[in-house]
CSV table of C-alpha atoms in Angstrom, one decimal:
chain,number,residue,atom,x,y,z
A,332,MET,CA,94.9,65.3,175.9
A,333,SER,CA,98.0,65.9,178.0
A,334,GLU,CA,100.6,63.1,178.0
A,335,VAL,CA,100.4,63.2,181.8
A,336,ALA,CA,96.6,62.8,181.8
A,337,SER,CA,96.7,59.8,179.3
A,338,ASN,CA,99.8,58.0,180.6
A,339,GLY,CA,98.8,55.3,183.0
A,340,ASN,CA,102.4,54.1,183.7
A,341,ASP,CA,102.8,56.1,186.8
A,342,PRO,CA,99.5,56.1,188.9
A,343,SER,CA,100.9,58.6,191.4
A,344,VAL,CA,101.6,61.2,188.7
A,345,VAL,CA,98.2,60.7,187.2
A,346,ARG,CA,96.5,61.0,190.6
A,347,ALA,CA,98.4,64.2,191.4
A,348,HIS,CA,97.5,65.7,188.0
A,349,ALA,CA,93.8,64.9,188.5
A,350,ALA,CA,93.9,66.5,192.0
A,351,ALA,CA,95.5,69.6,190.6
A,352,LEU,CA,92.8,69.8,187.9
A,353,ARG,CA,90.1,69.7,190.6
A,354,SER,CA,91.8,72.5,192.5
A,355,ILE,CA,92.1,74.6,189.3
A,356,ALA,CA,88.4,74.1,188.5
A,357,ARG,CA,87.2,74.9,192.0
A,358,GLU,CA,84.6,77.7,191.8
A,359,VAL,CA,84.1,79.9,194.8
A,360,VAL,CA,80.5,80.7,195.7
A,361,GLU,CA,78.7,82.6,198.4
A,362,THR,CA,78.9,80.9,201.8
A,363,ALA,CA,77.8,83.7,204.1
A,364,GLU,CA,75.3,86.6,204.1
A,365,PRO,CA,76.8,89.9,202.8
A,366,GLN,CA,78.0,92.1,205.6
A,367,GLU,CA,77.1,95.8,205.9
A,368,PRO,CA,80.1,97.7,204.5
A,369,SER,CA,80.2,100.2,207.3
A,370,SER,CA,80.2,97.4,209.9
A,371,ALA,CA,82.9,95.5,208.1
A,372,ARG,CA,85.0,98.6,207.7
A,373,ALA,CA,84.7,99.4,211.5
A,374,GLY,CA,85.7,95.8,212.4
A,375,LEU,CA,88.7,95.9,210.0
A,376,LEU,CA,89.8,99.3,211.4
A,377,GLY,CA,89.7,97.9,214.9
A,378,MET,CA,91.9,95.0,213.8
A,379,LEU,CA,94.4,97.3,212.3
A,380,GLN,CA,94.4,99.6,215.4
A,381,GLY,CA,95.3,96.5,217.5
A,382,GLY,CA,98.5,96.1,215.4
A,383,ALA,CA,100.5,93.0,214.6
A,384,VAL,CA,98.2,92.1,211.7
A,385,LEU,CA,99.4,89.5,209.3
A,386,ALA,CA,98.3,90.3,205.7
A,387,LEU,CA,97.6,87.4,203.4
A,388,THR,CA,97.4,88.7,199.8
A,389,GLY,CA,96.2,87.3,196.5
A,390,ALA,CA,95.9,88.4,192.9
A,391,GLY,CA,93.3,91.1,193.7
A,392,VAL,CA,96.1,93.2,195.2
A,393,SER,CA,98.0,93.3,191.9
A,394,THR,CA,95.2,93.9,189.4
A,395,ALA,CA,95.7,97.7,189.6
A,396,SER,CA,99.3,97.1,188.5
A,397,GLY,CA,98.0,95.5,185.3
A,398,ILE,CA,98.4,91.9,186.3
A,399,PRO,CA,95.1,90.0,185.8
A,400,ASP,CA,93.6,87.9,188.5
A,401,TYR,CA,92.5,84.3,188.2
A,402,ARG,CA,89.2,83.8,189.9
A,403,GLY,CA,87.8,87.3,190.0
A,404,PRO,CA,84.8,88.5,188.1
A,405,GLN,CA,87.0,89.2,185.0
A,406,GLY,CA,89.5,86.5,185.9
A,407,SER,CA,91.3,84.3,183.4
A,408,TRP,CA,90.1,80.9,184.8
A,409,ARG,CA,87.1,80.7,182.5
A,410,LYS,CA,89.3,80.9,179.4
A,411,HIS,CA,92.7,79.7,180.5
A,412,ARG,CA,93.7,76.6,182.4
A,413,PRO,CA,97.2,76.9,184.1
A,414,MET,CA,99.6,74.1,183.5
A,415,THR,CA,99.9,71.5,186.3
A,416,TYR,CA,103.3,70.6,187.8
A,417,GLN,CA,102.9,67.1,186.5
A,418,GLU,CA,102.4,68.4,182.9
A,419,PHE,CA,105.4,70.7,183.2
A,420,ARG,CA,107.6,68.0,184.7
A,421,HIS,CA,106.7,65.0,182.6
A,422,ASP,CA,105.5,66.4,179.2
A,423,PRO,CA,108.4,68.0,177.2
A,424,GLU,CA,106.0,69.4,174.6
A,425,ALA,CA,103.9,71.2,177.3
A,426,ARG,CA,107.0,72.6,178.9
A,427,HIS,CA,108.3,73.9,175.5
A,428,ARG,CA,104.9,75.5,174.9
A,429,TYR,CA,105.0,77.2,178.2
A,430,TRP,CA,108.4,78.7,177.6
A,431,ALA,CA,107.5,80.0,174.1
A,432,ARG,CA,104.4,81.7,175.5
A,433,SER,CA,106.0,82.9,178.7
A,434,PHE,CA,109.0,84.4,176.7
A,435,VAL,CA,106.4,86.7,175.2
A,436,GLY,CA,104.1,87.3,178.1
A,437,TRP,CA,106.7,87.7,180.8
A,438,ARG,CA,107.6,91.1,179.5
A,439,HIS,CA,104.2,92.4,180.5
A,440,ILE,CA,104.6,91.0,184.0
A,441,ASP,CA,108.2,92.4,184.2
A,442,ARG,CA,106.9,95.9,183.4
A,443,ALA,CA,104.4,95.9,186.3
A,444,ARG,CA,105.0,98.3,189.1
A,445,PRO,CA,103.6,98.4,192.7
A,446,ASN,CA,100.2,100.1,193.1
A,447,ALA,CA,98.6,101.9,196.1
A,448,ALA,CA,97.7,98.6,197.8
A,449,HIS,CA,101.4,97.5,197.8
A,450,ARG,CA,102.7,100.8,199.0
A,451,ILE,CA,100.1,101.2,201.8
A,452,LEU,CA,101.0,97.7,203.1
A,453,ALA,CA,104.7,98.6,203.2
A,454,GLN,CA,103.8,101.9,205.0
A,455,LEU,CA,101.7,100.0,207.6
A,456,GLU,CA,104.5,97.6,208.2
A,457,ALA,CA,106.9,100.5,208.8
A,458,ARG,CA,104.4,101.9,211.3
A,459,GLY,CA,104.1,98.6,213.1
A,460,VAL,CA,100.5,98.1,212.2
A,461,VAL,CA,101.1,95.2,209.8
A,462,LEU,CA,103.5,92.5,211.1
A,463,GLY,CA,104.3,91.2,207.6
A,464,VAL,CA,102.9,89.9,204.4
A,465,VAL,CA,102.3,86.3,203.2
A,466,THR,CA,101.5,86.6,199.5
A,467,GLN,CA,100.2,84.0,197.0
A,468,ASN,CA,101.4,86.3,194.2
A,469,VAL,CA,104.6,85.6,192.2
A,470,ASP,CA,105.1,89.1,190.9
A,471,GLY,CA,107.5,90.4,193.5
A,472,LEU,CA,105.6,93.7,193.9
A,473,HIS,CA,105.4,93.7,197.7
A,474,ALA,CA,109.1,93.7,198.0
A,475,ALA,CA,109.4,96.3,195.3
A,476,ALA,CA,107.0,98.5,197.2
A,477,GLY,CA,109.2,98.3,200.3
A,478,SER,CA,107.7,95.6,202.4
A,479,ARG,CA,110.5,93.9,204.3
A,480,ASN,CA,108.8,91.0,206.1
A,481,VAL,CA,107.4,89.1,203.1
A,482,VAL,CA,106.9,85.4,202.4
A,483,ALA,CA,106.2,84.7,198.8
A,484,LEU,CA,104.3,81.5,199.4
A,485,HIS,CA,104.2,80.4,195.8
A,486,GLY,CA,107.6,81.6,194.8
A,487,ASP,CA,108.8,84.4,192.4
A,488,LEU,CA,108.8,84.6,188.6
A,489,ASP,CA,112.1,86.5,188.9
A,490,LYS,CA,113.9,83.2,189.3
A,491,VAL,CA,114.3,80.0,187.3
A,492,VAL,CA,115.4,76.6,188.7
A,493,CYS,CA,116.9,73.7,186.8
A,494,LEU,CA,114.9,70.5,187.5
A,495,ASN,CA,118.0,68.4,186.7
A,496,CYS,CA,120.7,69.9,188.8
A,497,GLY,CA,118.9,72.5,191.0
A,498,ASN,CA,120.8,75.6,189.7
A,499,VAL,CA,119.0,78.9,190.1
A,500,GLU,CA,119.2,81.6,187.5
A,501,GLY,CA,117.7,85.1,187.4
A,502,ARG,CA,114.8,85.3,185.0
A,503,ALA,CA,116.2,88.5,183.4
A,504,ASN,CA,119.4,86.7,182.6
A,505,LEU,CA,117.5,83.8,181.1
A,506,ASP,CA,115.5,86.2,179.1
A,507,GLU,CA,118.6,87.7,177.6
A,508,ARG,CA,119.8,84.2,176.5
A,509,LEU,CA,116.4,83.4,175.1
A,510,ALA,CA,116.4,86.7,173.1
A,511,GLN,CA,119.8,85.8,171.6
A,512,ALA,CA,118.5,82.3,170.6
A,513,ASN,CA,115.3,83.8,169.2
A,514,PRO,CA,116.2,87.1,167.6
A,515,GLY,CA,113.2,89.3,166.8
A,516,TYR,CA,110.8,86.7,168.1
A,517,ALA,CA,109.1,88.6,170.9
A,518,GLU,CA,108.8,91.8,168.8
A,519,ALA,CA,107.2,89.9,165.9
A,520,VAL,CA,104.4,88.4,168.0
A,521,ARG,CA,101.4,90.8,168.2
A,522,LEU,CA,100.3,90.6,171.8
A,523,ASP,CA,97.1,92.0,173.3
A,524,PRO,CA,98.0,92.7,177.0
A,525,ARG,CA,94.6,91.6,178.0
A,526,THR,CA,95.5,88.0,177.0
A,527,VAL,CA,98.4,87.8,179.5
A,528,ASN,CA,97.6,85.4,182.3
A,529,PRO,CA,98.7,85.9,186.0
A,530,ASP,CA,101.7,83.6,185.6
A,531,GLY,CA,103.0,85.5,182.5
A,532,ASP,CA,101.7,82.8,180.1
A,533,VAL,CA,99.9,84.0,177.0
A,534,GLU,CA,98.1,82.2,174.2
A,535,LEU,CA,100.2,81.7,171.0
A,536,PRO,CA,99.4,80.1,167.7
A,537,GLN,CA,101.2,76.7,167.4
A,538,VAL,CA,103.3,78.0,164.5
A,539,TRP,CA,105.0,80.4,166.9
A,540,VAL,CA,105.5,77.7,169.5
A,541,ASP,CA,107.2,75.5,166.9
A,542,ARG,CA,109.5,78.3,165.9
A,543,PHE,CA,110.7,79.0,169.5
A,544,ARG,CA,114.1,77.7,170.5
A,545,MET,CA,114.7,76.8,174.2
A,546,VAL,CA,118.1,77.3,175.9
A,547,GLY,CA,119.7,75.0,178.5
A,548,CYS,CA,120.9,75.3,182.1
A,549,LEU,CA,124.1,77.3,182.6
A,550,VAL,CA,125.5,74.5,184.7
A,551,CYS,CA,124.3,71.2,183.2
A,552,ALA,CA,122.8,72.3,179.8
A,553,SER,CA,119.5,70.6,180.6
A,554,ILE,CA,116.4,72.3,179.0
A,555,GLU,CA,114.3,71.2,182.0
A,556,LEU,CA,114.1,74.7,183.4
A,557,LYS,CA,111.1,75.8,185.5
A,558,PRO,CA,110.0,79.2,186.9
A,559,ASP,CA,110.7,79.1,190.6
A,560,VAL,CA,107.0,79.1,191.4
A,561,VAL,CA,104.7,76.6,192.9
A,562,TYR,CA,102.4,75.1,190.3
A,563,PHE,CA,99.0,73.5,190.8
A,564,GLY,CA,99.9,69.9,191.9
A,565,GLU,CA,103.1,71.0,193.6
A,566,SER,CA,103.7,71.5,197.3
A,567,VAL,CA,104.8,74.7,199.0
A,568,PRO,CA,108.5,74.2,200.1
A,569,ILE,CA,108.5,73.3,203.8
A,570,GLU,CA,110.8,76.1,204.9
A,571,ARG,CA,108.6,78.7,203.3
A,572,LYS,CA,105.5,77.2,204.9
A,573,GLU,CA,107.2,77.1,208.3
A,574,ARG,CA,108.2,80.8,208.1
A,575,ALA,CA,104.7,81.8,207.1
A,576,THR,CA,103.2,79.7,209.9
A,577,ALA,CA,105.6,81.4,212.4
A,578,MET,CA,104.4,84.8,211.3
A,579,LEU,CA,100.8,83.8,211.9
A,580,THR,CA,101.7,82.5,215.4
A,581,GLU,CA,103.2,85.9,216.2
A,582,ALA,CA,100.3,87.9,214.7
A,583,ARG,CA,97.3,89.1,216.6
A,584,SER,CA,94.9,88.8,213.6
A,585,LEU,CA,94.8,87.9,210.0
A,586,LEU,CA,93.7,90.2,207.2
A,587,VAL,CA,93.0,88.6,203.8
A,588,LEU,CA,93.3,90.9,200.8
A,589,GLY,CA,92.3,90.2,197.2
A,590,SER,CA,92.2,86.4,197.5
A,591,SER,CA,89.3,84.0,196.9
A,592,LEU,CA,91.2,81.5,199.1
A,593,ALA,CA,90.3,78.8,196.6
A,594,VAL,CA,93.7,77.1,197.1
A,595,MET,CA,94.3,75.3,200.3
A,596,SER,CA,97.8,76.8,200.7
A,597,GLY,CA,96.1,80.2,201.4
A,598,PHE,CA,92.8,78.9,203.0
A,599,ARG,CA,94.9,77.1,205.6
A,600,PHE,CA,95.9,80.4,207.2
A,601,VAL,CA,92.2,81.2,207.8
A,602,LEU,CA,91.6,77.8,209.3
A,603,ASP,CA,94.6,78.1,211.6
A,604,ALA,CA,93.8,81.6,212.7
A,605,VAL,CA,90.2,80.6,213.6
A,606,ARG,CA,91.6,77.5,215.5
A,607,ASP,CA,93.9,79.8,217.5
A,608,GLY,CA,91.1,82.3,218.3
A,609,LYS,CA,92.5,85.1,216.2
A,610,PRO,CA,90.2,87.5,214.3
A,611,VAL,CA,90.0,87.1,210.6
A,612,GLY,CA,89.1,90.0,208.2
A,613,ILE,CA,88.6,89.8,204.5
A,614,VAL,CA,88.6,92.4,201.8
A,615,ASN,CA,87.8,91.1,198.3
A,616,ALA,CA,85.8,92.1,195.3
A,617,GLY,CA,84.0,88.7,195.2
A,618,PRO,CA,83.1,85.8,197.5
A,619,THR,CA,85.9,83.8,199.2
A,620,ARG,CA,86.2,80.3,200.6
A,621,GLY,CA,86.8,81.8,204.0
A,622,ASP,CA,83.7,84.1,204.3
A,623,SER,CA,81.8,81.8,206.6
A,624,ARG,CA,84.7,81.8,209.0
A,625,ALA,CA,85.7,85.5,208.9
A,626,HIS,CA,84.7,88.0,211.5
A,627,TRP,CA,84.7,90.9,209.0
A,628,ARG,CA,84.0,90.8,205.3
A,629,TRP,CA,84.3,93.9,203.2
A,630,ARG,CA,83.3,93.4,199.6
A,631,SER,CA,85.4,96.1,198.0
A,632,ASP,CA,88.2,97.0,195.7
A,633,VAL,CA,91.4,96.3,197.8
A,634,GLY,CA,93.3,99.4,196.9
A,635,GLU,CA,90.3,101.7,197.7
A,636,ALA,CA,89.6,99.9,201.0
A,637,LEU,CA,93.2,100.1,202.1
A,638,GLU,CA,93.4,103.8,201.3
A,639,ASP,CA,90.3,104.4,203.4
A,640,LEU,CA,91.5,102.3,206.3
A,641,ALA,CA,95.0,103.8,206.3
A,642,ALA,CA,93.7,107.3,206.3
A,643,ALA,CA,91.5,106.5,209.3
A,644,LEU,CA,94.3,105.1,211.4
């Protein structure tokens, strides 16, 4: 059992960890009758024709780039539990295990390139159809595809922050330092790409975790380094939340793409759009937490649906 889960000395940490575990375990089930695909497509097309659409994207947008999703039909949630912020912050062994596994798995994420869905959203933004993108993904692929008005709600794996002094370092630079401290390590580990999780984490035998050497912060030498992403049990930074909320205020409608909306940080946008009387459309391969509140629900592959809709505009 995690040191966090078993340590009763700080009740607030234990409560936050327990809440994060409940969020991780949330299973999204059907909450609305399936919608006729042709009707959903027509409704979504009308939304796009009205312009100023805010796109809210999730892992289903990046699966075609080789990055697995979490809660989809083939998602990793049934076999892999992400680490909570409380574990990462308060359990040194858990943090060391993460970095050993991420040092190997991050290479797969770093090689990912934008797919058709990312490129189409960038093109629709350039045409004024899409106002911008709020993404729950941490892979940086929207920006790489050319989207300019992007809020990465949960951060970006490309950066690393020191929990001790706040210094921010590029992940590529940290990777070079880790490679110097662990010569031949990543090459020696036999990795099946299918085992890489959405956060770049990958399962490793304990013997490899024990052999891994962590490096310290460039400023204060602390080894309490963390990917600059929002973990389960951690809050979205207020300035990021405010910018995304301002984008929704400016938008005419909300289009959810490739997200189950299981996490409140994403689901909140649906609730706020409905409150403000703005149409909500969803394209996802499986059920979402927002289905009962959406005007249009197209159960489809995101890339295929976007290609079809963009061609019809």
